[in-house]
PDB file of C-alpha atoms and ligand atoms in Angstrom:
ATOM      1  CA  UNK A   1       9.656 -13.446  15.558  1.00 46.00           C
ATOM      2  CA  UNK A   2      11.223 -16.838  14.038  1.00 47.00           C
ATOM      3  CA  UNK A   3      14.177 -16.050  11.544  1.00 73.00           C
ATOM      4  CA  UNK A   4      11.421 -16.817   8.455  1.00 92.00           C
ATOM      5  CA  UNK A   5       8.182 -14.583   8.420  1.00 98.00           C
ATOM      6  CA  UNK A   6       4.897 -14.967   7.566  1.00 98.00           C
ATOM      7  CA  UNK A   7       4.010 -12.106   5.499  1.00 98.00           C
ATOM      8  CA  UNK A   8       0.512 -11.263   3.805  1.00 98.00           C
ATOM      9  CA  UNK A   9       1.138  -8.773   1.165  1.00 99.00           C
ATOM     10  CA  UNK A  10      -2.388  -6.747  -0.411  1.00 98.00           C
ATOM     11  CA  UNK A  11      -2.042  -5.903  -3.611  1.00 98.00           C
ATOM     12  CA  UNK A  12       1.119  -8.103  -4.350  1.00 98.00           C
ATOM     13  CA  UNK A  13      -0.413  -8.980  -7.845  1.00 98.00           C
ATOM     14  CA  UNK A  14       1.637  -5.806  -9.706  1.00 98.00           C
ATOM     15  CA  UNK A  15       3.794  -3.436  -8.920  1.00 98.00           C
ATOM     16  CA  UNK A  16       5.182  -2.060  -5.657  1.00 98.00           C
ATOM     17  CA  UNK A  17       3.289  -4.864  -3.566  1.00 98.00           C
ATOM     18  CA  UNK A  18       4.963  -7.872  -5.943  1.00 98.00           C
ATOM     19  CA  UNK A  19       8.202  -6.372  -5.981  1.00 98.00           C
ATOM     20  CA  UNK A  20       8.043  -6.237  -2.456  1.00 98.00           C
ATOM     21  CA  UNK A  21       6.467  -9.722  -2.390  1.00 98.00           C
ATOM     22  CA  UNK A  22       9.815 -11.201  -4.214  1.00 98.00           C
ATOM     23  CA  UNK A  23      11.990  -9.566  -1.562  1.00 98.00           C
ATOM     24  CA  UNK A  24      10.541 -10.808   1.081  1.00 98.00           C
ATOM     25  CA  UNK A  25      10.378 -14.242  -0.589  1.00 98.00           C
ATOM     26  CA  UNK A  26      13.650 -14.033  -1.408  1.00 98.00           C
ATOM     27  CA  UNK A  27      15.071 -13.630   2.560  1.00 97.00           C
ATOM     28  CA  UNK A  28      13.284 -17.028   2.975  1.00 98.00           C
ATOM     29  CA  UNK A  29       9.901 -15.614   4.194  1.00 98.00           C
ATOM     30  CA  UNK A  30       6.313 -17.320   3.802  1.00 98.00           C
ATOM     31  CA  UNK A  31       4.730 -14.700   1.894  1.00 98.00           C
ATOM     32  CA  UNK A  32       1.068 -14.585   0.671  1.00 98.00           C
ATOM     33  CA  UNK A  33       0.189 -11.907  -1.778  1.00 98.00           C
ATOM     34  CA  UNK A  34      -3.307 -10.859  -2.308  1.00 98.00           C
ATOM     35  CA  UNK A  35      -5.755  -8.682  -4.366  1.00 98.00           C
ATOM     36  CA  UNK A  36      -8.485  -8.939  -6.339  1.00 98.00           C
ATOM     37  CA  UNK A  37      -7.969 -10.583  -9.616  1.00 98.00           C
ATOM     38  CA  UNK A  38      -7.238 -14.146  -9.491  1.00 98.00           C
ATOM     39  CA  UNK A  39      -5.581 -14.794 -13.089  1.00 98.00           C
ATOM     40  CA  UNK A  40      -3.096 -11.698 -12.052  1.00 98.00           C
ATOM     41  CA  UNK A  41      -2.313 -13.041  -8.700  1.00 98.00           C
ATOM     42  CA  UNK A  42      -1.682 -16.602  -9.435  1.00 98.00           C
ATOM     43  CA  UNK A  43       0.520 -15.637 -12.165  1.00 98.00           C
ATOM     44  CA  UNK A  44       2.709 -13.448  -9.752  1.00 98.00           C
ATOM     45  CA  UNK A  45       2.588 -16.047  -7.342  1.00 98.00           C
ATOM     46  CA  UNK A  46       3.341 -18.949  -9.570  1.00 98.00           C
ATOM     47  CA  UNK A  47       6.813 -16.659 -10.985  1.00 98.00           C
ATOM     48  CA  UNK A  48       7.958 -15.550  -7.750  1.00 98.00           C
ATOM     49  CA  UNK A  49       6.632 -19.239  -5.828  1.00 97.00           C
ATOM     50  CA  UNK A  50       4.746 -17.189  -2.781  1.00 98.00           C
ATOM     51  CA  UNK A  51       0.839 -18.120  -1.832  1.00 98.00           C
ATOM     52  CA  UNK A  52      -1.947 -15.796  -3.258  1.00 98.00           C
ATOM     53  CA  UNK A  53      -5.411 -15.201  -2.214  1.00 98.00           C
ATOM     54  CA  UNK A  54      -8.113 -13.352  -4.354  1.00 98.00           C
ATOM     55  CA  UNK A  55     -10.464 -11.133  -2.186  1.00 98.00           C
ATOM     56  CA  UNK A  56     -11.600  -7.091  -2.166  1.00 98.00           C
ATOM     57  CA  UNK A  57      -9.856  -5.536   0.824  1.00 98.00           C
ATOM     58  CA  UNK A  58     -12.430  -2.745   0.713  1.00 98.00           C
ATOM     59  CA  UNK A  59     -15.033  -4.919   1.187  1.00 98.00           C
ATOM     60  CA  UNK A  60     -16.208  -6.618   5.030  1.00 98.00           C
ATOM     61  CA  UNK A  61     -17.567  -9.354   3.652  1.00 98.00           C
ATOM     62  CA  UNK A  62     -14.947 -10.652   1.570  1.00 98.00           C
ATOM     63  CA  UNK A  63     -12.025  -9.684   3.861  1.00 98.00           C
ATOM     64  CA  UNK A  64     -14.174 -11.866   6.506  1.00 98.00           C
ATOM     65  CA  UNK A  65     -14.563 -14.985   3.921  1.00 98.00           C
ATOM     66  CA  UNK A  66     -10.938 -14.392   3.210  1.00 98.00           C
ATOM     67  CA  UNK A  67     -10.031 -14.814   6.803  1.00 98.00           C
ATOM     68  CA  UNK A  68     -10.256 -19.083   7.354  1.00 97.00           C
ATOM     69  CA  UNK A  69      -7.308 -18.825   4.442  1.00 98.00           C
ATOM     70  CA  UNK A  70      -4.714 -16.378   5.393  1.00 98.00           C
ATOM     71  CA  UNK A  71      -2.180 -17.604   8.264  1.00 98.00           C
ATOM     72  CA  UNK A  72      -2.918 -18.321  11.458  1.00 98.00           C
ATOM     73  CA  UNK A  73      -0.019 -15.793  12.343  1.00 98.00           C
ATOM     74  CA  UNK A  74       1.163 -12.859  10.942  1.00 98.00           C
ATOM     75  CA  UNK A  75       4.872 -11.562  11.535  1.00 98.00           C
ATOM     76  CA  UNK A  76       4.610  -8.737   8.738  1.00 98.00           C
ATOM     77  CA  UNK A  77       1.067  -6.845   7.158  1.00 98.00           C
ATOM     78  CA  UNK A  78       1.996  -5.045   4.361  1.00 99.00           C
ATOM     79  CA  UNK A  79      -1.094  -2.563   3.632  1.00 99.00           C
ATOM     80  CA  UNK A  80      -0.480  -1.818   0.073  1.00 98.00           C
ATOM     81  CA  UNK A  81      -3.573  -2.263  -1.942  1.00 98.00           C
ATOM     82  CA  UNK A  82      -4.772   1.162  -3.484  1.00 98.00           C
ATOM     83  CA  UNK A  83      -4.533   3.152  -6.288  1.00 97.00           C
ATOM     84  CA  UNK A  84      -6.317   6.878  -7.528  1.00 96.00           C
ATOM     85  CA  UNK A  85      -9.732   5.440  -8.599  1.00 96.00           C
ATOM     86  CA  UNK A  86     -10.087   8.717 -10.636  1.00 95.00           C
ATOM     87  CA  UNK A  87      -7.511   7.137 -13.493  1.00 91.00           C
ATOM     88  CA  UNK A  88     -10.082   4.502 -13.715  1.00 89.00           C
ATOM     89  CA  UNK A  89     -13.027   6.282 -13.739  1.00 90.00           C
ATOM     90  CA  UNK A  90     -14.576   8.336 -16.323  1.00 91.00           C
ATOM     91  CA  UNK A  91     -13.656  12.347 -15.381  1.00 93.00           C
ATOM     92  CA  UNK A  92     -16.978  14.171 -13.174  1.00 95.00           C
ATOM     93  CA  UNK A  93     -18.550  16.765 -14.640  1.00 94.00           C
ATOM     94  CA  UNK A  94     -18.729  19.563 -12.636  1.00 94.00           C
ATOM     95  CA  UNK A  95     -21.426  19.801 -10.658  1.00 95.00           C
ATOM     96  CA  UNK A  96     -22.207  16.386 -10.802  1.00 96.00           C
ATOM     97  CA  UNK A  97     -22.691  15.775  -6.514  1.00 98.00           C
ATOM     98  CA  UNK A  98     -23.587  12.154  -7.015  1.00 97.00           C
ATOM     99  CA  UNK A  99     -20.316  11.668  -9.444  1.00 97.00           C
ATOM    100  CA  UNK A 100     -18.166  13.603  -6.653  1.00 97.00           C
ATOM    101  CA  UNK A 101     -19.613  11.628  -4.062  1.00 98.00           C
ATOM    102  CA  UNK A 102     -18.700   8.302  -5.936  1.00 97.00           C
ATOM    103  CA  UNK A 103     -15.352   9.208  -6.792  1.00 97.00           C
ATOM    104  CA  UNK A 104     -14.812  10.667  -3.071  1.00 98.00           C
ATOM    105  CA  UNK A 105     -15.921   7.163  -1.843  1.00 98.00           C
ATOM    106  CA  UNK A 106     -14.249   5.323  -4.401  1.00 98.00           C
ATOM    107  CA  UNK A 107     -10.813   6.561  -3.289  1.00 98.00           C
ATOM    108  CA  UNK A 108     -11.869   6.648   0.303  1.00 98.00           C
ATOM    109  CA  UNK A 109     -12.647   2.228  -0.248  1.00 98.00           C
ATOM    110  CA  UNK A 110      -9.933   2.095  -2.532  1.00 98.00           C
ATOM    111  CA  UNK A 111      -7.107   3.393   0.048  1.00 98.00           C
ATOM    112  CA  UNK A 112      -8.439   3.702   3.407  1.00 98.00           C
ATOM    113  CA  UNK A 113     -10.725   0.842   3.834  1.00 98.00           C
ATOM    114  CA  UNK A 114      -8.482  -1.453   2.130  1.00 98.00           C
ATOM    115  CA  UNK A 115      -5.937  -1.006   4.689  1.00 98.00           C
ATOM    116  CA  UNK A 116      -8.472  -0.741   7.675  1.00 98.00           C
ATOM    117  CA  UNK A 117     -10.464  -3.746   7.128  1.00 98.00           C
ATOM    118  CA  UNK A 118      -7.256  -5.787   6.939  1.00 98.00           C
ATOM    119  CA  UNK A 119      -5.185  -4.625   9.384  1.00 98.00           C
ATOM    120  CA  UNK A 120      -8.724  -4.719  11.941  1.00 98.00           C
ATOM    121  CA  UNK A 121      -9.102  -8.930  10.804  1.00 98.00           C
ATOM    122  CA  UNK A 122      -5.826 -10.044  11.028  1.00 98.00           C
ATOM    123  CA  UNK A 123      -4.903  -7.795  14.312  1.00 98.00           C
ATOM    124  CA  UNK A 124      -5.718 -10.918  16.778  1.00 98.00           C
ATOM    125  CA  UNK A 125      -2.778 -12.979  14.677  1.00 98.00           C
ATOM    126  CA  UNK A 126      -0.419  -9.926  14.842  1.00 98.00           C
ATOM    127  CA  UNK A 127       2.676 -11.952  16.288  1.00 98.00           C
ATOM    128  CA  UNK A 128       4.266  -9.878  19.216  1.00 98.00           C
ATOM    129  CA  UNK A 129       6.658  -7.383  17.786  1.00 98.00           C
ATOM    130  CA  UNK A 130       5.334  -7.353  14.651  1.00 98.00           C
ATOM    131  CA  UNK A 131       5.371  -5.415  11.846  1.00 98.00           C
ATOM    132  CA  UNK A 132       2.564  -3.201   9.853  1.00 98.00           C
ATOM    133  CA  UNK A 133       3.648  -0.646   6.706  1.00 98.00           C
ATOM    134  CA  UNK A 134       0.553   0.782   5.093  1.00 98.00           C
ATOM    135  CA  UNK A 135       1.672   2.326   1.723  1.00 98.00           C
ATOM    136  CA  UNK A 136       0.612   5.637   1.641  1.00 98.00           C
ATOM    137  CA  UNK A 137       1.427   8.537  -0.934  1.00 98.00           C
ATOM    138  CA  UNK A 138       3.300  11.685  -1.668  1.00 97.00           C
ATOM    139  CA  UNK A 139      -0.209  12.686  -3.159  1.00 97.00           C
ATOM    140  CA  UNK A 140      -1.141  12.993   1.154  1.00 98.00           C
ATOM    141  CA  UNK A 141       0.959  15.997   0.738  1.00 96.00           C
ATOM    142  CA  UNK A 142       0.455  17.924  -2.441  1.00 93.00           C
ATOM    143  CA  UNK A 143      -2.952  17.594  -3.320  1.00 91.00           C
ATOM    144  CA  UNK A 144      -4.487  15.072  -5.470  1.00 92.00           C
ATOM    145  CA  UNK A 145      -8.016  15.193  -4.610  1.00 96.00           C
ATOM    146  CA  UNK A 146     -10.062  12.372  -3.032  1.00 97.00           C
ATOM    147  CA  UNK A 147      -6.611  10.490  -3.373  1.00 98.00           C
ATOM    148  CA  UNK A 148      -4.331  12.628  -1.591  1.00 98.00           C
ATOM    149  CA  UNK A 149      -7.359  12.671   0.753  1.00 98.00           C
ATOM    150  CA  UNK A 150      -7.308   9.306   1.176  1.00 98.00           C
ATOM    151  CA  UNK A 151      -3.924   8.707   1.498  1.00 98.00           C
ATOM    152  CA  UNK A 152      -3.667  11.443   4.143  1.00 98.00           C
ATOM    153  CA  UNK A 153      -6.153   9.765   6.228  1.00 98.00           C
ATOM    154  CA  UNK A 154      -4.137   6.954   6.263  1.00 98.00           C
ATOM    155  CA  UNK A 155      -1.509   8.754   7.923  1.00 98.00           C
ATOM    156  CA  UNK A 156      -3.505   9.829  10.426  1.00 98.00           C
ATOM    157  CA  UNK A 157      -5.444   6.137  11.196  1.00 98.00           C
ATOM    158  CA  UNK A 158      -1.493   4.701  11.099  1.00 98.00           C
ATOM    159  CA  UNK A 159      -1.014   7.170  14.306  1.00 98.00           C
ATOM    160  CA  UNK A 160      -3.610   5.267  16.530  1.00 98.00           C
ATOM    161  CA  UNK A 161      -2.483   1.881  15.063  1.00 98.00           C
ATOM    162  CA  UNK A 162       1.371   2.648  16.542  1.00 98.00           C
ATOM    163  CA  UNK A 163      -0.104   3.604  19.943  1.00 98.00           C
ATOM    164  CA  UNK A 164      -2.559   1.260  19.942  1.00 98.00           C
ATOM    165  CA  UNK A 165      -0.313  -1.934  19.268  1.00 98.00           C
ATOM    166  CA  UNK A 166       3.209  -0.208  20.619  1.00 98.00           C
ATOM    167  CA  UNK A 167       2.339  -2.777  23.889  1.00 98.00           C
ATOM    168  CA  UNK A 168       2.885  -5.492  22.368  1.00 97.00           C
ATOM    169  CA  UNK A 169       5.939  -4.492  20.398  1.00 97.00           C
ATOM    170  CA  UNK A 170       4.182  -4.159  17.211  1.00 98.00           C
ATOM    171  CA  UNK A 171       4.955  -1.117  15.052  1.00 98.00           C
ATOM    172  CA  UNK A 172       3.046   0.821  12.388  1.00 98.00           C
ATOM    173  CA  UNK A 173       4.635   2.840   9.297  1.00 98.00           C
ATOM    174  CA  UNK A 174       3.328   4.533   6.465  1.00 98.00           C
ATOM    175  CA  UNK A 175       5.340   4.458   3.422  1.00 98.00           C
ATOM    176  CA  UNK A 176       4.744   7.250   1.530  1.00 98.00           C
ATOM    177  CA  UNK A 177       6.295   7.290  -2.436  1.00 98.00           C
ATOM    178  CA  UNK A 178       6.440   9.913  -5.097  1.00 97.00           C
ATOM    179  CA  UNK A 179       6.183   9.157  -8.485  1.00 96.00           C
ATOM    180  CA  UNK A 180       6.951   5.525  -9.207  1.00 96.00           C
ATOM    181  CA  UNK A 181       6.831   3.822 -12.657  1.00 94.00           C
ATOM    182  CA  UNK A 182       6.599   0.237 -13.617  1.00 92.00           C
ATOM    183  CA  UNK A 183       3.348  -0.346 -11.938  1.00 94.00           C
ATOM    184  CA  UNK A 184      -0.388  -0.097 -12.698  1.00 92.00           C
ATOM    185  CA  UNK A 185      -0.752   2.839 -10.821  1.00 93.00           C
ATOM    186  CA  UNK A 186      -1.541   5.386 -14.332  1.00 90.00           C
ATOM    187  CA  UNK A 187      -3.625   2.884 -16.229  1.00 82.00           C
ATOM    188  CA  UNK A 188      -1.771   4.261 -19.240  1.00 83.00           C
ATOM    189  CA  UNK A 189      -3.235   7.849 -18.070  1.00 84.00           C
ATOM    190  CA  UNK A 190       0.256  10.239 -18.477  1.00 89.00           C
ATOM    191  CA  UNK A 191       2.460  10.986 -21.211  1.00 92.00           C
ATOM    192  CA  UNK A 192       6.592  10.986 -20.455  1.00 91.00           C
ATOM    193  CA  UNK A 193       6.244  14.821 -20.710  1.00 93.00           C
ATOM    194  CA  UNK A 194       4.212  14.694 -17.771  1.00 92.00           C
ATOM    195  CA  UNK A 195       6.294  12.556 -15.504  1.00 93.00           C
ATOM    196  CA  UNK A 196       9.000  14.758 -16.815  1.00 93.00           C
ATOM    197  CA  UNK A 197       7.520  17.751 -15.466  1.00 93.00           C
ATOM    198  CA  UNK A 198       6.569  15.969 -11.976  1.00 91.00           C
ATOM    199  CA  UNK A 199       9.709  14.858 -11.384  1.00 94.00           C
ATOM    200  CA  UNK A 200      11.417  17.995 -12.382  1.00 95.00           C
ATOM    201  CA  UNK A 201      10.759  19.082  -8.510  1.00 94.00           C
ATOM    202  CA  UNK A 202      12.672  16.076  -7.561  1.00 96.00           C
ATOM    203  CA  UNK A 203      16.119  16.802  -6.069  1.00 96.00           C
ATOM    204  CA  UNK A 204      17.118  13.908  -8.156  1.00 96.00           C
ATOM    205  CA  UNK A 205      15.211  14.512 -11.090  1.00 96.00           C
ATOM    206  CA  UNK A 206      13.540  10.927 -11.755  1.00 96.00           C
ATOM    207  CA  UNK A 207      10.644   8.918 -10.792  1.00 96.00           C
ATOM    208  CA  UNK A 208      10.974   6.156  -8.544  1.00 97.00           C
ATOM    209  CA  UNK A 209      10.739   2.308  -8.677  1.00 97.00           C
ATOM    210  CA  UNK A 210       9.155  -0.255  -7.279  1.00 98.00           C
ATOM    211  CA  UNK A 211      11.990  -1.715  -5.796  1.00 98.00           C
ATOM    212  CA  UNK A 212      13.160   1.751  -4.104  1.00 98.00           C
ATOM    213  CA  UNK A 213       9.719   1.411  -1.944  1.00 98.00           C
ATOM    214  CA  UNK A 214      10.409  -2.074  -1.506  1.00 98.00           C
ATOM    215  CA  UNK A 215      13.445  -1.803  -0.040  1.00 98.00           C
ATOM    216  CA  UNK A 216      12.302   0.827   2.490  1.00 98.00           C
ATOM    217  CA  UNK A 217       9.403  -1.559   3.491  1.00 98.00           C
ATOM    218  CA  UNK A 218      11.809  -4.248   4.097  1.00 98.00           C
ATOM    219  CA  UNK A 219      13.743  -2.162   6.198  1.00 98.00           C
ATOM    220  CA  UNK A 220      10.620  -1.415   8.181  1.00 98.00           C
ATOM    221  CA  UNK A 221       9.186  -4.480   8.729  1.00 98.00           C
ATOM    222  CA  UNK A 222      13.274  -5.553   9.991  1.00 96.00           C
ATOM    223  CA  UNK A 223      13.491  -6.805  13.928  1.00 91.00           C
ATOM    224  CA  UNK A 224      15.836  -3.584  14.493  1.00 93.00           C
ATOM    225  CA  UNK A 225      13.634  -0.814  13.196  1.00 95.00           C
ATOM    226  CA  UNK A 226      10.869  -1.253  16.244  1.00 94.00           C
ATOM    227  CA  UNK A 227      11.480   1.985  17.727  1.00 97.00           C
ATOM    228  CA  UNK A 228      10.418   3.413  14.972  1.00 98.00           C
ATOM    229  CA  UNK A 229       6.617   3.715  14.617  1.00 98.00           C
ATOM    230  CA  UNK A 230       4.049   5.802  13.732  1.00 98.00           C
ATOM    231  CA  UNK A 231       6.162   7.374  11.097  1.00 98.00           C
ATOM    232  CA  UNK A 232       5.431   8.614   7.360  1.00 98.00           C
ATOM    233  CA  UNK A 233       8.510   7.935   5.816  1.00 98.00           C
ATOM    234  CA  UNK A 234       9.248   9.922   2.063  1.00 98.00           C
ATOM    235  CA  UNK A 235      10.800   7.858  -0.962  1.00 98.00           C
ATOM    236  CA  UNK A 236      10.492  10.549  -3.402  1.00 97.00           C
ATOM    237  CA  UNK A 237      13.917  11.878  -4.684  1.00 97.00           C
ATOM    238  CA  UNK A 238      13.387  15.057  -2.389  1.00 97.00           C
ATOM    239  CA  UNK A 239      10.142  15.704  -4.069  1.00 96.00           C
ATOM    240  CA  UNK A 240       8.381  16.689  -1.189  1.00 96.00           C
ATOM    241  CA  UNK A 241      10.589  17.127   2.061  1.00 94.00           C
ATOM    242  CA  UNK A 242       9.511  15.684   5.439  1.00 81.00           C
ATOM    243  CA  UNK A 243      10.272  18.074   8.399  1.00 74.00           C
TER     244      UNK A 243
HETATM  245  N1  LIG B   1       2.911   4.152  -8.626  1.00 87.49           N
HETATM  246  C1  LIG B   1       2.941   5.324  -8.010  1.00 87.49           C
HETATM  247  O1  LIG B   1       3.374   6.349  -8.597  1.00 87.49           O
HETATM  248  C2  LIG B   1       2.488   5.451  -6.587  1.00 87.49           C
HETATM  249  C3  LIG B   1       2.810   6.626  -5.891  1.00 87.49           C
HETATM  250  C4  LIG B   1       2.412   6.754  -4.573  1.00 87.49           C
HETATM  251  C5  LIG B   1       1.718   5.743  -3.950  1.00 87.49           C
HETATM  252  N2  LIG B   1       1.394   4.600  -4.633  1.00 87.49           N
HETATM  253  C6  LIG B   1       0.654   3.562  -3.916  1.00 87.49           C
HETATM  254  O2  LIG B   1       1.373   2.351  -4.010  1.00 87.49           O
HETATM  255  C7  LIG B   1       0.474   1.256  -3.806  1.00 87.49           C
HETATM  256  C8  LIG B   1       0.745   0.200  -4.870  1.00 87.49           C
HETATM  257  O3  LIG B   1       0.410   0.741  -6.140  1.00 87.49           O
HETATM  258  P1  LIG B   1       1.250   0.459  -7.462  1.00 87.49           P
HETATM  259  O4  LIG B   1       1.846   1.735  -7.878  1.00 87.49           O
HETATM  260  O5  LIG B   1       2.113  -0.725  -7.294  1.00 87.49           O
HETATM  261  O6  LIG B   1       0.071   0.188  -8.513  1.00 87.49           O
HETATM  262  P2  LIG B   1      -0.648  -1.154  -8.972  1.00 87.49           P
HETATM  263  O7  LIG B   1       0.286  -1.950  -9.806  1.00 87.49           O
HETATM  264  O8  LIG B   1      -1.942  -0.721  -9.582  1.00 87.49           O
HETATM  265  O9  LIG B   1      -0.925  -1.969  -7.625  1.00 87.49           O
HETATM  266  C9  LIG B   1      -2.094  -1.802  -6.828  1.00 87.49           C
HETATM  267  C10 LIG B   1      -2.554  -3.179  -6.394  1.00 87.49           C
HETATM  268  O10 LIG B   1      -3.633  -3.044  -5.463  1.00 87.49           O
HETATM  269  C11 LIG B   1      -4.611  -4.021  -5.735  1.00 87.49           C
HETATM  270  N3  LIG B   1      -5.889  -3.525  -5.249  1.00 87.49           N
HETATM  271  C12 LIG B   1      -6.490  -2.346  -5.540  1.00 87.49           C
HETATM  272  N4  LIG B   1      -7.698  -2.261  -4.941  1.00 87.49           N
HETATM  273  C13 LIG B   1      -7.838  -3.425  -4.235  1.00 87.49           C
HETATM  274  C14 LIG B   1      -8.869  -3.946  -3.417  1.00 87.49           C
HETATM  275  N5  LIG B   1     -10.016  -3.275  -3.210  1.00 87.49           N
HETATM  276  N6  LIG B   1      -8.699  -5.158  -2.847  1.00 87.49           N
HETATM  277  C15 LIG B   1      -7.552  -5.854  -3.067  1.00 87.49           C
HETATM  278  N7  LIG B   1      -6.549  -5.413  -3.823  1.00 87.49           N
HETATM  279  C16 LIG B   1      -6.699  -4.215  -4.411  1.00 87.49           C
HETATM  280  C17 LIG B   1      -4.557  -4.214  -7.263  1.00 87.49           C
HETATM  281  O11 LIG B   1      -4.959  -5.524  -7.655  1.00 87.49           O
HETATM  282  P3  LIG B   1      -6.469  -5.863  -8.134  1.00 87.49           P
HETATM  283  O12 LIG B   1      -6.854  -4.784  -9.100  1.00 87.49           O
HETATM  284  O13 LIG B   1      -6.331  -7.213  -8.747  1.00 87.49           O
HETATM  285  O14 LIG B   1      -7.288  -5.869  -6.896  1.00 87.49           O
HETATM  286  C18 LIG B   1      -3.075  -4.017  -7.558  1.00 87.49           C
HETATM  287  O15 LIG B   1      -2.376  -5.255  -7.564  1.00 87.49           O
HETATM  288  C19 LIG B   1      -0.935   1.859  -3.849  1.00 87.49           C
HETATM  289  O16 LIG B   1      -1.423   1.986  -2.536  1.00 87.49           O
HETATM  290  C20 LIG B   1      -0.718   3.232  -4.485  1.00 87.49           C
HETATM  291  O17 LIG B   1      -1.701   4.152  -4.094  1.00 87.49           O
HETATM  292  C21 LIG B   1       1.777   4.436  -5.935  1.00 87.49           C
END
């Protein structure tokens, strides 16, 4: 790897994925942030003076008309595009199959796909000892429905990725958070009481921030942290213990 990057970034419109965008741009890397709204990303990429490309990650056929615009070679894939689809979706009724099933596959797109689809395009311009983190969730671990679904499945996909691509020197993390504010991630959904509560389990009694996750991706996606891949590693204040 040269001493700047070239880092693509999904989701790096808001929250975790721009904070972790302006860190990256900040240690001199060429960073381009993506996702799906174009007003959001070219404000985000105007403010922190990284490239942006508007595509759905979910979806083959954009991630494919996508490709003749993202770089030739990538040193760092951050996978963090996602979100729990049920904040944004009106609740299921129970008994509602066809509801379940869209919410199921919602999440399932939302999370799984989003990191699949890229990570499958852009593996041919994976630079030799590069770097993937896929941002996963605490929710893999305590419950969460379709989401924590989802975001477990990632875990288990990031397994194959790490053997797959350990040849070449590449490595593959998940990076798993716990409650984190100062995103989009509750569309507005919870009340401080309730973060209260969540947290309460935390050794440290407080949510996270962006910038905590951030930091931990940077760390990941350093030249000294190769031998460690295929990893979920916890920010969550001790909220759920990895062991
Ligand atoms: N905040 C938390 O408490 C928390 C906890 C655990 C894990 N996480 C995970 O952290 C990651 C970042 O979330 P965040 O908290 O920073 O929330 P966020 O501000 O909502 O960021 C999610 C980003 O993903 C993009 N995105 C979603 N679906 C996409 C798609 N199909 N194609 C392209 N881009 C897509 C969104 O942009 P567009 O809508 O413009 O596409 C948005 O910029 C997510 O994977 C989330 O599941 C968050």
């Amino acid at each position: 790897m040269t001493s700047s990057r070239t880092v693509v970034i999904t989701g790096g419109g808001t929250g975790i994925g721009a904070t972790t965008a302006a860190l990256f741009a900040a240690a001199g890397d060429t960073v381009t942030i993506t996702g799906r709204r174009e007003d959001v990303l070219a404000r985000t990429a105007a403010k922190l003076g990284v490239r942006y490309l508007a595509f759905d990650a979910a979806d083959p056929g954009s991630v494919r008309a996508a490709l003749d615009q993202l770089p030739a070679t990538v040193d760092v894939l951050v996978n963090n595009a996602g979100g729990n689809t049920d904040r944004q979706r009106p609740a299921v009724e129970p008994g509602d199959l066809d509801g379940v099933a869209a919410a199921w596959r919602a999440n399932f797109d939302a999370n799984v796909l989003t990191a699949v689809l890229v990570t499958e395009a852009l593996t041919p311009r994976l630079a030799d000892g590069a770097r993937i983190v896929t941002v996963g969730s605490i929710a893999a671990k305590q419950g969460s429905g379709s989401y924590g679904a989802a975001k477990a499945a990632i875990e288990a996909w990031n397994v194959d990725l790490a053997r797959k691509l350990a040849g070449r020197g590449i490595s593959a993390n998940v990076v798993a958070p716990g409650v984190t504010l100062d995103t989009e991630f509750f569309q507005g959904t919870v009340t401080e009481d309730w973060v209260r509560a969540r947290v309460s389990v935390a050794f440290d009694k407080r949510p996270g921030t962006p910038a905590e996750t951030a930091d931990t991706i940077f760390f990941l996606a350093g030249k000294g942290s190769g031998h460690l891949t295929g990893q979920v590693v916890h920010v969550n204040g001790g909220a759920y213990t990895a062991r």
